[in-house]
mmCIF file of C-alpha atoms in Angstrom:
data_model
loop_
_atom_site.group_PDB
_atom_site.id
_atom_site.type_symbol
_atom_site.label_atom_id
_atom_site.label_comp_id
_atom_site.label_asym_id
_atom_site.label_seq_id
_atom_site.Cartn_x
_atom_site.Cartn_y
_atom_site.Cartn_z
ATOM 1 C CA UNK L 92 -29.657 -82.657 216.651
ATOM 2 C CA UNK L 93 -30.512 -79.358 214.827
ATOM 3 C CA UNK L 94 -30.336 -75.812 215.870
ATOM 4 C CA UNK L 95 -31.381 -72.530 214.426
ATOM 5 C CA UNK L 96 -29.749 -69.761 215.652
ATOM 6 C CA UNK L 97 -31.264 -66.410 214.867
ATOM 7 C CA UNK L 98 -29.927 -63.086 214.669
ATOM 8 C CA UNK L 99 -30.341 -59.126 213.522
ATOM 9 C CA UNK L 100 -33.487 -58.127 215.309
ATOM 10 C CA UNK L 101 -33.832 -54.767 217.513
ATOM 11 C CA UNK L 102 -35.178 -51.406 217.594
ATOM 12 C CA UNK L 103 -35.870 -49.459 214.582
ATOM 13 C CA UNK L 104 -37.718 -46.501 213.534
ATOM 14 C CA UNK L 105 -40.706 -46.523 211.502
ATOM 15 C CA UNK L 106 -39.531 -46.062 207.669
ATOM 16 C CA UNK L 107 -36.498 -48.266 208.805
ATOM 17 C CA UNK L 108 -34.540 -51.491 207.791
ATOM 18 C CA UNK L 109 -33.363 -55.124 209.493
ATOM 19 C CA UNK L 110 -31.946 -57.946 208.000
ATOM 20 C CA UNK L 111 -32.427 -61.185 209.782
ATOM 21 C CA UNK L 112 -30.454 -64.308 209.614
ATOM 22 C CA UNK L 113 -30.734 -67.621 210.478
ATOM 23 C CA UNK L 114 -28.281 -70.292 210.843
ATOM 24 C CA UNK L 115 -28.992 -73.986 210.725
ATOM 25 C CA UNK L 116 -26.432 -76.249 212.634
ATOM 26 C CA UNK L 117 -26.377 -79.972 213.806
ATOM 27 C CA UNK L 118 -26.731 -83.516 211.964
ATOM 28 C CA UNK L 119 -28.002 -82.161 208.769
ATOM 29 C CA UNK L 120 -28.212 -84.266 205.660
ATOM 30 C CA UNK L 121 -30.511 -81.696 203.686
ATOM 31 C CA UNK L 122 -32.595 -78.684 204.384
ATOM 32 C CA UNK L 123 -35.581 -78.355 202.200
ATOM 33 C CA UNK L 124 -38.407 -75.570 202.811
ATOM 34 C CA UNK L 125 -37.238 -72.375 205.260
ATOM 35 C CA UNK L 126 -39.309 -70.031 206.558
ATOM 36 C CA UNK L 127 -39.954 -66.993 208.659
ATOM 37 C CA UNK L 128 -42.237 -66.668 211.246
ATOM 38 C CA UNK L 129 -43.468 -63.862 213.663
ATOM 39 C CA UNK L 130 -45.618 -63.487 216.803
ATOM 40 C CA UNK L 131 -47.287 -60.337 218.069
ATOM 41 C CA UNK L 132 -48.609 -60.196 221.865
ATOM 42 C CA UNK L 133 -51.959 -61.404 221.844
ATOM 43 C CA UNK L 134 -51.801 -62.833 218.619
ATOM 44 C CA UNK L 135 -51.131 -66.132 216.658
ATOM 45 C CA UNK L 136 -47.894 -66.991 215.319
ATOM 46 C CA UNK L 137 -48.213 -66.429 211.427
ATOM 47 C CA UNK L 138 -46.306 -66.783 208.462
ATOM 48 C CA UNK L 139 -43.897 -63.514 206.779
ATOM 49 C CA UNK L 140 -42.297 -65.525 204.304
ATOM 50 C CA UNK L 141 -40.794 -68.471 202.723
ATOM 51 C CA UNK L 142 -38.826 -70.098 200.720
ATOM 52 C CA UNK L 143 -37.670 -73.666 198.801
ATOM 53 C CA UNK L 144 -34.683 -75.288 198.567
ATOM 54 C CA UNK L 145 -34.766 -74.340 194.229
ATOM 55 C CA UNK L 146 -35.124 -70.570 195.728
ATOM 56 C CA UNK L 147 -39.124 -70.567 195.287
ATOM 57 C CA UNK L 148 -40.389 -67.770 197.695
ATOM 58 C CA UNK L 149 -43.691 -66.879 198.994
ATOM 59 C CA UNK L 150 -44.530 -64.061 201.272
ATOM 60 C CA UNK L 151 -47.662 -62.512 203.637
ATOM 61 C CA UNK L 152 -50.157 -60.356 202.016
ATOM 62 C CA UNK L 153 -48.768 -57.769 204.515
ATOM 63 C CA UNK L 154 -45.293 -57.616 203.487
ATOM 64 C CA UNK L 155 -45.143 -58.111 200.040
ATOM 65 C CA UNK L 156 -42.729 -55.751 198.573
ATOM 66 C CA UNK L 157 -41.297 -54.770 201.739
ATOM 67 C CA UNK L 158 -39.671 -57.778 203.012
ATOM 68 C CA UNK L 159 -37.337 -60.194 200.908
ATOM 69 C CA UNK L 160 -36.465 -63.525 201.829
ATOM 70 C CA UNK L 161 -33.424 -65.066 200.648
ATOM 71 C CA UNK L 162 -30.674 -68.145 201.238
ATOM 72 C CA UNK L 163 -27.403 -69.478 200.945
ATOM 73 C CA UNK L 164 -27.487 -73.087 200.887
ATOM 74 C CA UNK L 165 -23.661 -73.654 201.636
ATOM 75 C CA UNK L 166 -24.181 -71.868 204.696
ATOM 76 C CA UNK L 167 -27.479 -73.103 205.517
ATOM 77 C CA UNK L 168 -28.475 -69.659 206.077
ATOM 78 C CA UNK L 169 -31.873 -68.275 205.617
ATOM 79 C CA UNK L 170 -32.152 -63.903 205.644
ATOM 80 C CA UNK L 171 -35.050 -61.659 205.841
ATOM 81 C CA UNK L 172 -34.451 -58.302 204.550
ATOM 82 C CA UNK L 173 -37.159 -56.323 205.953
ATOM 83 C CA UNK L 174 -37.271 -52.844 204.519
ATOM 84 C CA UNK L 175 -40.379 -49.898 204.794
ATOM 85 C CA UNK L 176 -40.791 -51.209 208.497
ATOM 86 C CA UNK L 177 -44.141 -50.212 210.490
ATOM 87 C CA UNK L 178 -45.275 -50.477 214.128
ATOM 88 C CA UNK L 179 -47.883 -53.242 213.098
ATOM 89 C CA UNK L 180 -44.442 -55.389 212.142
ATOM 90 C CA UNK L 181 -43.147 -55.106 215.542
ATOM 91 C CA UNK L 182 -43.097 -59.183 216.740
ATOM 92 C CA UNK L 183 -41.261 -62.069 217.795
ATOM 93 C CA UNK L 184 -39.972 -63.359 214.843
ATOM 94 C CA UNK L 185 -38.763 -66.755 214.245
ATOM 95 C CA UNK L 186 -37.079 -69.121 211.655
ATOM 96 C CA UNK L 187 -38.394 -72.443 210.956
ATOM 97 C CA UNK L 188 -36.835 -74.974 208.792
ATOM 98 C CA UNK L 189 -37.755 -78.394 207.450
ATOM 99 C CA UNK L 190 -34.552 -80.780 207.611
ATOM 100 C CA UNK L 191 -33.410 -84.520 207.394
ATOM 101 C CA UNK L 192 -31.237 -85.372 209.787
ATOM 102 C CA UNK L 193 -28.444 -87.378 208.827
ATOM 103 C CA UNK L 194 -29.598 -91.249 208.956
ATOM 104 C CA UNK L 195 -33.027 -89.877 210.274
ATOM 105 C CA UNK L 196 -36.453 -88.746 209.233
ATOM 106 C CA UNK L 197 -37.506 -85.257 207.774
ATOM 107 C CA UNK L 198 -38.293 -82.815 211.126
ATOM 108 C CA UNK L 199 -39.684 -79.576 211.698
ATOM 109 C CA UNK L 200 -37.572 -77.276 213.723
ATOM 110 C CA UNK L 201 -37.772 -73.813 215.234
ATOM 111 C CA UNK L 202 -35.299 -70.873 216.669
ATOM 112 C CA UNK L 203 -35.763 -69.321 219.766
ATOM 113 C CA UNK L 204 -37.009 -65.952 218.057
ATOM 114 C CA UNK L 205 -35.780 -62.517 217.782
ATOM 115 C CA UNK L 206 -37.485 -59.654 218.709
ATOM 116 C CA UNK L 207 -38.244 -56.436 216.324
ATOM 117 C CA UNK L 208 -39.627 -53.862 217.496
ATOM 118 C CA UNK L 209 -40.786 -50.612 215.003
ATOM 119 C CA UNK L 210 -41.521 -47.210 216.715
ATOM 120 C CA UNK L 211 -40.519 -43.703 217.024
#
């Protein structure tokens, strides 16, 4: 019913930039909370950032003034400028969004991930 396409991930040098988008598509009535996740190898999937549908944002101890999240609710678009990268950033990453479906319930839903990878 939903899908989150992501995009804008790859190889970078340390010191370097990405900007990630996500785009929602489907039976969407509303899309409230949107988020951005990411996923190391060996590790648990935490949280990088987020924001509300108002434009509220919160963000990970570990990338606070580094990474800025951002949206465009016509487009149902959710960005993550990522900016100062480091090796310990490199990750899965993946959008998550919180959306009523037209005629249905309020559902959690997930991209497939894009990969960033930091190094030299």
């Amino acid at each position: 019913q939903v899908q989150l396409v992501e995009s804008g991930g790859g190889l970078v040098q340390p010191g370097g930039s990405l900007r990630l988008s996500c785009a929602a598509s489907g039976s969407i009535f509303s899309i409230y909370a949107m988020a951005w996740y990411r996923q190391a190898p060996g590790k648990v999937r935490e949280l990088v950032a987020g924001i509300t549908s108002g434009g509220r944002t919160n963000y990970a101890d570990s990338v606070k003034g580094r990474f800025t999240i951002s949206r465009v609710n016509a487009k149902n678009t959710v960005y993550l400028q990522m900016d100062s990268l480091k090796p310990e950033d490199t990750a899965a990453y993946y959008c998550n969004a919180e959306v009523r479906v037209i005629g249905g319930p309020v559902d959690d839903y997930w991209g497939q991930g894009t990969q960033v990878t930091v190094s030299s």
